[in-house]
XYZ file of C-alpha atoms in Angstrom:
769
model
C 7.710 146.741 51.357
C 10.381 144.660 49.583
C 9.811 140.901 49.465
C 11.805 137.887 48.273
C 11.568 137.587 44.466
C 11.175 133.799 44.838
C 7.941 134.188 46.800
C 5.551 131.382 46.017
C 2.759 131.973 43.560
C 4.435 134.948 41.827
C 5.050 134.696 38.078
C 8.559 136.181 37.890
C 8.807 135.539 34.153
C 5.716 137.648 33.480
C 7.155 140.495 35.516
C 10.604 140.199 33.880
C 9.208 139.965 30.356
C 6.210 142.312 30.066
C 4.568 142.825 26.658
C 6.201 146.224 26.215
C 5.367 146.317 22.491
C 1.683 146.827 23.419
C 2.170 149.552 26.070
C -0.436 152.256 25.451
C 1.891 154.980 26.694
C 4.388 157.152 24.802
C 7.099 159.608 25.760
C 5.714 163.155 26.054
C 8.162 164.935 23.718
C 6.101 163.875 20.706
C 2.607 162.951 19.563
C 1.475 159.564 18.252
C -1.559 159.175 15.977
C -3.072 155.884 14.784
C -4.795 156.364 11.412
C -7.289 154.441 9.298
C -6.561 154.420 5.572
C -7.261 155.682 2.975
C -8.993 158.721 4.486
C -6.454 158.992 7.337
C -9.160 159.061 9.981
C -7.823 159.390 13.533
C -8.464 156.176 15.501
C -6.202 156.883 18.490
C -4.084 159.833 19.552
C -1.832 160.559 22.514
C -3.468 162.550 25.300
C -0.871 165.366 25.053
C -2.246 166.446 21.657
C -4.096 169.403 23.208
C -0.799 171.243 23.791
C -0.054 171.199 20.062
C -3.470 171.217 18.380
C -5.335 173.271 20.974
C -8.090 170.684 21.138
C -8.629 167.752 23.483
C -7.592 164.328 22.175
C -11.121 162.942 22.604
C -12.512 165.613 20.261
C -10.037 164.695 17.482
C -11.112 161.059 17.268
C -12.870 159.795 14.121
C -11.988 163.019 12.302
C -9.760 163.187 9.205
C -6.155 164.261 9.693
C -6.684 166.947 7.027
C -8.558 169.046 9.590
C -5.336 169.500 11.562
C -2.553 169.368 8.954
C -2.039 171.713 6.026
C -4.221 170.132 3.227
C -1.674 170.824 0.482
C 1.030 169.027 2.438
C -1.291 166.174 3.285
C -2.196 165.611 -0.357
C 1.486 165.138 -1.227
C 1.911 162.835 1.752
C -1.026 160.645 0.711
C 0.498 160.301 -2.748
C 3.762 159.127 -1.173
C 1.927 156.685 1.114
C 0.218 154.973 -1.812
C 3.277 155.017 -4.076
C 5.626 152.987 -1.878
C 5.611 150.210 0.701
C 8.903 151.405 2.210
C 7.825 154.476 4.147
C 11.424 155.238 5.160
C 11.761 156.757 1.700
C 9.450 159.646 2.628
C 10.545 159.955 6.279
C 10.919 162.405 7.880
C 8.238 164.711 6.550
C 8.341 168.350 7.659
C 4.796 169.088 8.821
C 3.252 172.436 9.665
C 0.614 171.846 12.299
C -2.096 174.498 12.567
C -3.030 175.475 16.136
C -5.319 178.515 16.078
C -5.828 180.885 13.241
C -2.572 181.295 11.317
C -0.316 179.902 14.092
C 1.785 176.890 12.999
C 4.386 174.627 14.612
C 6.934 172.608 12.628
C 7.300 168.912 13.353
C 9.242 165.977 11.981
C 6.566 163.527 10.882
C 7.532 159.845 10.709
C 5.139 157.264 9.230
C 5.179 153.493 9.603
C 2.703 150.603 9.430
C 2.636 148.105 12.287
C 2.241 144.357 11.859
C -1.542 144.758 12.208
C -1.558 146.996 9.128
C -2.462 150.252 10.900
C -0.771 153.449 9.731
C 0.983 155.281 12.568
C 2.182 158.882 12.444
C 4.629 160.127 15.056
C 5.324 163.833 15.446
C 8.493 165.177 17.045
C 9.496 168.828 17.345
C 11.763 169.829 14.449
C 14.973 171.610 15.423
C 15.226 173.074 11.916
C 12.718 173.664 9.162
C 14.925 171.896 6.605
C 16.205 168.327 6.370
C 19.965 167.895 6.778
C 21.368 167.883 3.231
C 23.127 164.734 1.994
C 26.534 166.434 1.739
C 26.519 167.318 5.448
C 25.526 163.755 6.261
C 28.331 162.448 4.037
C 30.984 164.568 5.778
C 29.638 163.386 9.144
C 30.175 159.729 8.193
C 33.402 160.202 6.208
C 35.348 161.562 9.180
C 34.533 158.371 11.085
C 35.362 156.116 8.127
C 38.798 157.688 7.697
C 39.745 156.910 11.296
C 38.365 153.381 11.112
C 40.390 152.590 7.997
C 43.609 153.397 9.853
C 43.370 150.480 12.292
C 43.362 146.733 11.725
C 42.994 145.684 15.359
C 39.393 144.790 16.216
C 39.540 146.076 19.790
C 40.986 149.408 18.639
C 38.362 149.517 15.928
C 35.583 149.193 18.512
C 37.166 151.929 20.588
C 37.237 154.307 17.587
C 33.533 153.613 16.991
C 32.493 154.745 20.467
C 34.753 157.795 20.213
C 33.223 158.847 16.891
C 29.648 158.290 18.036
C 30.335 160.402 21.128
C 31.856 163.136 18.948
C 28.803 163.125 16.678
C 26.131 163.013 19.389
C 27.729 164.752 22.391
C 26.653 162.116 24.926
C 28.558 161.852 28.218
C 29.184 158.103 27.846
C 29.142 155.804 24.794
C 29.647 152.040 25.189
C 29.884 149.119 22.774
C 27.952 146.304 24.426
C 28.112 142.696 23.168
C 25.629 139.939 24.053
C 26.636 136.359 24.762
C 24.593 133.241 24.048
C 22.756 133.396 27.393
C 21.566 136.991 26.964
C 24.164 138.385 29.363
C 26.397 141.089 27.977
C 29.690 142.871 28.477
C 31.151 146.296 27.648
C 33.979 145.791 25.131
C 34.642 149.495 24.347
C 33.847 152.727 26.186
C 34.358 156.500 25.773
C 33.180 158.759 28.643
C 33.729 161.793 30.789
C 36.697 161.335 33.110
C 34.487 161.908 36.142
C 32.204 158.962 35.381
C 32.669 155.471 36.820
C 34.115 153.113 34.143
C 32.101 150.118 32.923
C 34.678 148.818 30.427
C 35.195 145.044 30.802
C 32.212 144.582 33.124
C 29.489 141.978 32.562
C 25.795 142.723 33.015
C 23.042 140.115 33.591
C 20.406 139.375 30.945
C 17.698 140.832 33.203
C 19.173 144.324 32.580
C 17.985 143.985 28.964
C 15.304 141.269 29.182
C 14.202 139.175 26.241
C 11.250 141.384 25.124
C 13.587 144.402 25.063
C 16.209 142.470 23.070
C 13.506 141.446 20.606
C 12.494 145.092 20.121
C 16.118 146.168 19.700
C 16.419 143.549 16.954
C 13.428 145.144 15.173
C 14.425 148.804 15.707
C 17.888 149.973 14.756
C 17.734 153.031 16.998
C 15.979 153.963 20.249
C 15.878 157.370 21.982
C 14.829 158.281 25.527
C 15.487 162.059 25.727
C 14.284 162.406 29.331
C 14.329 159.441 31.708
C 12.357 161.455 34.310
C 9.456 162.257 31.986
C 5.871 161.312 32.770
C 4.529 159.062 29.989
C 1.245 159.966 28.342
C -1.465 157.511 27.320
C -3.235 156.862 24.052
C -6.873 157.862 23.747
C -8.649 155.489 23.664
C -6.375 152.872 25.228
C -7.866 150.101 23.040
C -7.867 150.302 19.254
C -11.563 150.669 18.233
C -11.116 148.384 15.187
C -8.870 145.584 16.478
C -10.335 145.745 20.017
C -6.765 145.209 21.279
C -3.930 147.522 22.386
C -2.176 148.859 19.287
C 1.084 147.097 18.485
C 3.963 149.626 18.822
C 7.084 147.550 18.072
C 8.456 150.052 15.534
C 7.331 153.171 17.369
C 10.065 155.731 18.114
C 7.963 157.398 20.829
C 6.869 154.230 22.647
C 7.484 154.604 26.381
C 9.862 152.305 28.203
C 8.766 150.139 31.108
C 8.785 151.795 34.526
C 11.485 149.337 35.613
C 13.771 150.534 32.814
C 13.278 154.192 33.747
C 14.153 153.329 37.336
C 17.215 151.396 36.083
C 18.415 154.526 34.230
C 17.842 156.654 37.322
C 19.926 154.243 39.410
C 22.751 154.579 36.864
C 22.475 158.371 36.933
C 21.249 158.531 33.314
C 19.031 161.437 32.230
C 18.861 160.537 28.523
C 19.840 157.526 26.406
C 20.289 156.657 22.749
C 20.722 153.030 21.684
C 21.932 151.831 18.268
C 21.302 148.138 17.506
C 24.019 145.994 15.942
C 22.475 143.138 13.959
C 24.372 140.135 12.576
C 22.713 137.322 10.636
C 19.304 138.747 11.634
C 20.187 138.393 15.331
C 21.007 141.058 17.924
C 24.803 140.943 18.266
C 25.163 143.991 20.516
C 24.379 147.658 21.117
C 26.027 151.059 20.967
C 24.623 152.539 24.183
C 24.827 156.323 24.704
C 24.132 157.844 28.141
C 23.802 161.482 29.219
C 23.514 162.677 32.785
C 20.837 165.231 31.966
C 17.910 165.249 29.501
C 19.058 165.538 25.895
C 17.068 165.522 22.645
C 18.599 164.166 19.424
C 16.945 165.098 16.137
C 15.576 162.482 13.756
C 18.203 163.327 11.133
C 21.075 162.915 13.574
C 19.613 159.648 14.846
C 19.418 158.376 11.268
C 23.042 159.400 10.761
C 23.971 157.377 13.839
C 21.908 154.438 12.574
C 23.749 154.549 9.243
C 27.064 154.809 11.024
C 26.104 151.856 13.236
C 25.156 149.681 10.260
C 28.234 150.622 8.312
C 30.769 150.141 11.073
C 29.159 146.957 12.301
C 29.425 145.397 8.874
C 33.119 146.111 9.265
C 33.129 144.595 12.777
C 31.564 141.408 11.408
C 34.061 141.367 8.564
C 37.029 141.869 10.905
C 35.763 139.200 13.282
C 35.777 136.785 10.377
C 39.197 138.019 9.253
C 40.676 137.414 12.705
C 39.231 133.883 12.564
C 40.423 133.317 9.007
C 43.534 131.302 9.887
C 41.543 129.180 12.338
C 38.720 128.724 9.815
C 41.242 127.608 7.205
C 42.716 125.109 9.674
C 39.264 123.716 10.495
C 38.420 123.533 6.781
C 41.523 121.356 6.276
C 40.518 119.114 9.205
C 36.982 118.841 7.877
C 38.211 117.923 4.383
C 40.562 115.279 5.809
C 37.805 113.733 7.947
C 35.468 113.487 4.955
C 38.198 111.723 2.955
C 38.966 109.339 5.833
C 35.271 108.497 6.268
C 34.926 107.773 2.550
C 37.906 105.389 2.619
C 36.865 103.403 5.700
C 34.170 100.727 5.650
C 32.803 102.226 8.886
C 32.643 106.044 8.878
C 33.299 106.048 12.660
C 36.808 104.698 12.048
C 37.431 107.576 9.652
C 36.689 110.072 12.441
C 39.007 108.637 15.122
C 41.739 106.419 13.633
C 43.743 109.023 11.726
C 45.419 112.404 12.206
C 43.790 114.919 12.255
C 40.787 113.394 14.014
C 37.448 114.455 15.438
C 39.017 116.325 18.377
C 40.842 118.709 16.054
C 37.616 119.920 14.443
C 36.396 121.716 17.575
C 39.484 122.057 19.772
C 37.935 119.557 22.174
C 39.560 117.330 24.791
C 37.116 114.481 24.231
C 34.594 113.285 21.658
C 32.113 110.458 21.176
C 30.248 109.025 18.206
C 27.058 107.419 19.518
C 25.710 105.371 16.638
C 23.263 102.527 17.003
C 23.679 101.162 20.520
C 27.421 101.861 20.730
C 29.378 104.957 21.756
C 32.892 105.102 20.306
C 35.066 107.582 22.207
C 38.346 109.420 21.746
C 40.150 111.564 24.318
C 38.659 112.347 27.738
C 34.921 111.675 27.915
C 32.238 110.650 30.427
C 31.906 106.906 31.048
C 29.637 104.773 28.856
C 26.672 104.874 31.261
C 26.793 108.680 31.512
C 27.054 108.951 27.715
C 23.948 106.802 27.274
C 21.929 108.946 29.674
C 23.222 112.146 28.055
C 22.185 110.964 24.574
C 18.752 110.057 25.962
C 18.448 113.585 27.404
C 19.471 115.168 24.105
C 16.943 113.045 22.231
C 14.111 114.160 24.547
C 15.030 117.831 24.966
C 16.918 119.120 21.925
C 15.281 119.684 18.543
C 17.907 121.915 16.886
C 20.419 120.657 14.336
C 23.217 121.741 16.671
C 23.338 122.115 20.469
C 26.166 123.780 22.359
C 26.770 125.106 25.841
C 29.795 126.013 27.936
C 27.927 125.071 31.126
C 26.188 121.725 30.595
C 25.355 121.327 34.286
C 23.060 124.382 34.133
C 20.695 122.646 31.707
C 21.506 119.021 32.577
C 22.251 118.776 36.336
C 23.595 115.197 36.112
C 26.572 116.610 34.191
C 28.053 118.008 37.401
C 29.536 114.629 38.287
C 31.658 114.578 35.118
C 32.437 118.320 35.005
C 36.185 117.592 34.895
C 35.801 116.222 31.352
C 32.505 117.647 30.080
C 31.461 121.034 31.446
C 31.159 122.135 27.824
C 29.216 120.201 25.183
C 28.853 120.588 21.420
C 26.435 118.055 19.903
C 25.127 117.371 16.406
C 22.390 114.794 15.717
C 22.970 112.443 12.796
C 19.457 111.099 13.273
C 16.961 111.075 16.109
C 19.009 108.535 18.107
C 22.552 109.033 16.813
C 24.882 111.854 17.878
C 28.402 113.162 17.533
C 29.537 114.858 20.755
C 32.507 117.047 21.664
C 33.518 117.784 25.274
C 35.533 120.450 27.067
C 36.568 120.303 30.746
C 35.743 122.776 33.492
C 37.804 125.966 33.601
C 37.510 128.049 36.775
C 37.066 131.731 35.783
C 36.758 135.104 37.519
C 34.067 137.346 35.984
C 33.789 141.079 36.699
C 30.158 142.191 36.926
C 28.622 145.632 37.067
C 26.845 144.919 40.354
C 25.793 141.599 41.878
C 24.054 139.606 39.086
C 22.278 137.455 41.687
C 20.498 140.566 43.015
C 19.748 142.202 39.683
C 16.225 143.117 40.745
C 13.773 142.792 43.610
C 10.014 142.710 44.008
C 8.094 145.656 45.405
C 4.435 145.553 46.464
C 3.915 149.125 47.639
C 2.252 150.323 44.407
C 1.246 146.993 42.949
C 3.500 144.039 42.324
C 6.441 145.098 40.123
C 10.149 144.586 39.624
C 12.677 147.114 40.882
C 16.210 147.154 39.429
C 19.313 147.073 41.567
C 20.815 150.359 42.748
C 24.487 149.404 42.708
C 26.643 148.946 39.587
C 29.981 148.795 41.365
C 32.519 146.112 40.472
C 31.400 142.708 41.764
C 33.647 139.714 41.172
C 32.378 136.158 40.827
C 34.313 132.896 40.595
C 32.524 130.801 37.989
C 32.716 126.997 38.081
C 31.014 124.226 36.045
C 31.968 126.200 32.930
C 34.290 125.442 30.031
C 35.896 127.694 27.473
C 33.116 128.865 25.113
C 32.601 127.332 21.693
C 33.418 129.647 18.797
C 30.959 130.186 15.973
C 33.545 128.937 13.501
C 33.712 125.639 15.442
C 29.944 125.358 15.521
C 29.757 125.946 11.762
C 32.472 123.329 11.191
C 30.469 120.814 13.236
C 27.366 121.530 11.148
C 29.318 121.015 7.924
C 30.634 117.711 9.270
C 27.057 116.675 10.075
C 26.096 117.130 6.424
C 29.082 115.050 5.301
C 28.302 112.237 7.769
C 24.642 112.132 6.739
C 25.646 111.939 3.062
C 28.183 109.166 3.708
C 25.797 107.169 5.900
C 23.073 107.440 3.258
C 25.517 106.431 0.529
C 26.733 103.442 2.529
C 23.140 102.478 3.278
C 22.353 102.568 -0.450
C 25.434 100.456 -1.205
C 24.515 97.921 1.482
C 20.933 97.802 0.237
C 22.193 97.143 -3.302
C 24.595 94.447 -2.071
C 21.816 92.859 -0.035
C 19.525 92.864 -3.068
C 22.259 91.370 -5.262
C 23.066 88.741 -2.634
C 19.411 87.876 -2.166
C 18.970 87.492 -5.914
C 22.135 85.376 -6.184
C 21.067 83.169 -3.272
C 17.651 82.695 -4.806
C 19.209 81.647 -8.102
C 21.619 79.247 -6.364
C 18.827 77.670 -4.324
C 16.707 77.298 -7.419
C 19.635 75.768 -9.277
C 20.408 73.320 -6.448
C 16.760 72.332 -6.125
C 16.254 71.833 -9.873
C 19.628 70.151 -10.380
C 18.948 67.709 -7.562
C 15.649 66.670 -9.125
C 17.100 66.491 -12.651
C 20.078 64.383 -11.530
C 17.915 61.795 -9.785
C 16.395 60.397 -12.988
C 19.623 59.620 -14.931
C 21.181 58.117 -11.795
C 18.191 55.847 -11.356
C 18.594 54.767 -14.995
C 22.302 53.997 -14.438
C 21.545 51.917 -11.345
C 18.656 50.083 -13.009
C 20.552 49.222 -16.197
C 23.702 48.129 -14.347
C 21.654 45.837 -12.121
C 19.734 44.585 -15.170
C 23.063 43.894 -16.894
C 24.178 41.843 -13.898
C 20.943 39.809 -13.820
C 20.790 39.112 -17.581
C 24.460 38.267 -18.155
C 25.298 36.881 -14.716
C 26.543 33.544 -16.144
C 28.885 35.318 -18.533
C 30.468 37.649 -15.952
C 33.632 36.741 -14.127
C 34.471 37.831 -10.601
C 36.126 41.083 -11.690
C 33.098 42.138 -13.742
C 30.735 41.440 -10.836
C 33.003 43.497 -8.548
C 33.011 46.377 -11.050
C 29.210 46.286 -11.199
C 29.030 46.457 -7.375
C 31.364 49.493 -7.409
C 29.060 51.212 -9.939
C 25.932 50.492 -7.888
C 27.578 51.746 -4.669
C 28.742 54.910 -6.477
C 25.224 55.566 -7.722
C 23.820 54.975 -4.234
C 26.372 57.395 -2.744
C 25.567 59.952 -5.417
C 21.844 59.664 -4.672
C 22.517 60.166 -0.953
C 24.648 63.195 -1.729
C 21.929 64.659 -3.941
C 19.343 64.089 -1.203
C 21.551 65.952 1.278
C 22.131 68.843 -1.139
C 18.387 68.992 -1.705
C 17.793 69.077 2.049
C 20.421 71.817 2.421
C 18.838 73.967 -0.282
C 15.374 73.559 1.231
C 16.292 74.929 4.666
C 15.621 78.658 4.010
C 12.772 77.878 1.619
C 10.933 76.133 4.430
C 11.884 78.492 7.253
C 9.965 81.537 6.056
C 7.668 81.936 9.054
C 8.284 80.471 12.496
C 5.676 79.535 15.096
C 5.570 78.566 18.733
C 7.081 75.084 18.833
C 7.446 72.688 21.770
C 11.002 71.406 21.643
C 9.998 68.120 23.333
C 7.674 67.331 20.422
C 10.343 67.992 17.778
C 12.854 65.885 19.753
C 10.408 62.985 20.057
C 9.905 62.989 16.272
C 13.677 62.905 15.745
C 14.105 60.006 18.191
C 11.295 58.112 16.446
C 13.097 58.429 13.108
C 16.328 57.186 14.742
C 14.701 54.326 16.712
C 16.463 51.513 14.864
C 19.908 53.117 15.071
C 19.417 53.900 18.762
C 18.464 50.298 19.454
C 21.388 48.902 17.473
C 23.895 51.197 19.221
C 22.447 50.695 22.695
C 22.531 54.461 23.234
C 21.071 55.835 26.450
C 19.375 59.192 25.776
C 18.255 61.593 28.557
C 16.847 65.103 28.589
C 16.059 68.062 30.866
C 12.687 69.865 30.679
C 12.720 71.668 27.334
C 11.043 75.028 26.525
C 8.787 76.393 23.801
C 10.575 78.414 21.128
C 9.892 80.334 17.918
C 10.920 77.843 15.209
C 10.002 75.708 12.243
C 9.029 72.340 13.778
C 10.255 70.228 10.846
C 13.645 71.951 10.721
C 13.983 71.679 14.505
C 13.289 67.933 14.252
C 15.921 67.622 11.509
C 18.421 69.572 13.644
C 18.084 67.125 16.573
C 18.056 64.121 14.217
C 21.346 65.159 12.625
C 23.077 65.949 15.935
C 21.953 62.736 17.674
C 22.683 60.674 14.550
C 26.143 62.228 14.450
C 26.734 61.207 18.096
C 25.636 57.625 17.307
C 27.920 57.454 14.254
C 31.039 58.685 16.085
C 30.586 56.737 19.334
C 33.480 55.162 21.212
C 33.856 51.750 22.807
C 32.107 52.957 25.962
C 28.330 52.599 26.318
C 26.933 55.627 24.490
C 25.193 58.331 26.563
C 23.525 61.382 25.021
C 21.985 64.211 27.077
C 19.878 67.144 25.759
C 19.489 70.267 27.924
C 18.375 73.904 27.628
C 19.292 77.020 29.618
C 17.698 80.521 29.484
C 20.119 83.315 28.461
C 20.029 87.038 29.388
C 19.037 87.980 25.864
C 15.870 86.807 24.116
C 17.195 83.290 23.473
C 17.603 79.747 24.799
C 20.935 77.920 24.828
C 20.618 74.200 23.943
C 23.275 71.520 24.427
C 23.527 68.008 22.944
C 26.263 66.240 24.943
C 27.750 62.767 24.225
C 30.606 60.653 25.546
C 31.768 59.530 22.130
C 35.151 59.678 20.430
C 35.255 63.504 20.298
C 37.238 65.671 17.885
C 40.350 67.762 18.076
C 39.596 71.450 18.870
C 41.464 72.614 15.747
C 38.689 71.069 13.620
C 35.771 72.632 15.578
C 34.937 75.112 12.778
C 35.766 72.893 9.811
C 33.116 70.275 10.628
C 30.308 72.778 9.877
C 31.587 73.464 6.347
C 29.680 71.803 3.511
C 31.191 68.498 2.236
C 33.939 68.544 4.912
C 34.866 65.181 6.472
C 37.442 64.223 9.114
C 37.368 60.470 8.424
C 37.556 58.271 5.299
C 34.189 57.335 3.818
C 34.889 53.606 4.084
C 35.409 54.051 7.851
C 32.436 56.307 8.558
C 29.937 56.548 5.687
C 28.289 59.872 4.883
C 28.475 62.970 2.677
C 29.757 65.567 5.144
C 26.495 67.515 4.845
C 24.817 66.762 8.191
C 26.460 69.429 10.352
C 26.408 71.977 7.500
C 22.621 71.507 7.393
C 22.493 71.955 11.193
C 24.423 75.234 10.904
C 22.135 76.536 8.187
C 18.996 75.648 10.169
C 20.271 77.432 13.288
C 21.385 80.537 11.388
C 18.043 80.635 9.596
C 16.518 80.891 13.094
C 18.867 83.837 13.908
C 20.890 81.628 16.225
C 24.456 80.344 16.574
C 25.946 76.827 16.704
C 29.351 75.615 17.862
C 31.061 72.578 19.390
C 33.278 72.087 22.417
C 35.228 68.829 22.403
C 38.481 67.049 23.069
C 39.651 63.918 21.256
C 38.558 60.867 23.274
C 36.452 62.953 25.713
C 33.150 63.266 23.908
C 31.612 66.368 22.336
C 28.979 68.959 23.240
C 27.149 70.752 20.443
C 25.639 74.082 21.526
C 23.067 76.130 19.621
C 20.773 79.067 20.418
C 17.134 79.698 19.455
C 14.803 82.688 20.135
C 12.365 82.528 23.041
C 8.666 82.258 22.430
C 5.251 82.712 24.001
C 5.018 83.916 27.582
C 8.807 83.940 27.904
C 8.995 86.701 25.291
C 6.103 88.660 26.852
C 7.754 88.564 30.279
C 11.073 89.634 28.739
C 9.445 92.571 26.903
C 7.665 93.618 30.088
C 10.934 93.723 32.026
C 12.607 95.638 29.202
C 9.816 98.251 29.220
C 10.277 98.715 32.979
C 14.024 99.112 32.554
C 13.526 101.717 29.816
C 11.018 103.589 31.970
C 13.335 103.860 34.964
C 16.507 104.405 32.929
C 18.130 101.024 33.526
C 19.697 98.731 31.007
C 20.710 101.543 28.672
């Protein structure tokens, strides 16, 4: 009975990806023996041993191999086993196996050690009693090399490979099969009998060669199934008596395939298969797959010749792939070099990536790109909107650990991407840090893909003889229109992105070091200036006091001898000293601002304002000012500096009042961010807007000193106090219409707790990104 493969409660992954490397079955054309060293005691042996040794497998267990192999040969073999770690050097070994009396059979013996350290001997029937001499092997390979050297076109090169492998092996069909990034594959070259259905250009789903099989192909360069209709034989015992686990058979040449794979071959009309792995950068790039319609045995020597040919020609494939990309690689290298130079010249590396030509788009042939650094995404070309970019970066941060991420179908792994498929069906992303990314985008390209059978029905579940997967029976052309997919990213583009990542990281680190050094220098300079101002203010006070005292003493002692001009000159000197002392006091107050504001605390603004009004009581009374206020909050501040801030602003309003009765109002309003906005509003004489910045500069005055006394330090001190509290201060005014001084301060107490609570909720539910 066939059931739906999505039936609930069924672990499809386990059925698709069985642990085939621990199967305790082998193909029956050979014998597998698991040995314990150094005595080569038989731990396990395939159950078909009786046909060769004339004795049941159970009776051979725990006996030395020397009882069944010619002792003289075995002694030489043991010497070779102890002399080298690379057992391929001694493989294959021609072994004469004694059956009864003087009757012998010749086998090719192949040794290897599995990852558990057990020595495994596999015996296959030898077609000849001698190994193929090197010269014959050389001529076999040279004929292929000569043909390959005559072509420079990669596609023609691949076609020559399959032709030569078919000539050497005699298989009915030989295909060159290349994997893509998702495990699917396609036939890029084929040589076959004319009567056979062509597979050239067809795609095949990853389930045809599932992940465990691909992993084994990456470990074994060659794999032979001489008879797809054979009945596998088991190991005796099934469990290794030492490890108490099934013996690991990754590198076994006799290991049986899964029943599903045998059935797959039957459905394709394959009686025998030989597979040569093509490895690039330690990853499975593709396969040379050989199929025969009837059973067919290939000797160990010929298989090794094919393996050598596969390695040799594939090194040429890899080289020619890189050669065909050479011009493009050179172009990308130029773009990369230019971007690094631009980044080094700009104060902000982001500007170096987008402001010039070539720019970030040219590095990966993308239609859009974004640099998401800090809390800002800077874009170029066609990209998702800011909100979608923020969510995408959040997804990358939570789901991607690699130093590069790329896909030509983003919606498959990130479903929200479907809504911006027209600009970003393809994504290439490199992290600069855990929260910062550079992203490239490619739009959707509708494609038609030719499959060898329906990939959506690549297998089905069968419960008749236990739950198992059954492969599809049809491999006829099946066309699919593919959407939500972009043009694929090339490896050369991915490598270029990785190189750019290194350059960005280096530049960011260098700029961070430079900023840290500048900050340290600035901090040291500021400290020295503050110390100088503080010390100078104290040191200047004493000589000024002496000048004032002696001038006044001079006036008292010689008053009768001084004329009117002399008395006027003495008054000028005393006033100058008094002004100088006031100026020094203001400079001292200015230099003390940051020294006092080291740590802030919860401060009630009403209390600080009351202290300021108390200090200004006499001036308020004399001016007749009417002062009002709204309810004021609690903030994080230095209470003394906050009092001084209000005292200076209110005193400034009293000084520059108009003829109208003076009114001053203090208010506060909560902002969206973690801050309060305060306003000190008056109806005084006001100032012209063009001077709204100048009045906060130290020693700047808009009026003559004899008209409005003062040093021009009051508002500069206000600005420094506010900035020390991480706030801002500004004025809005018109001449004759009063002035409003605004400044911001951070929230405090329960206000901050409530704000942080709301922010945590927004982060949790994805709002406010």
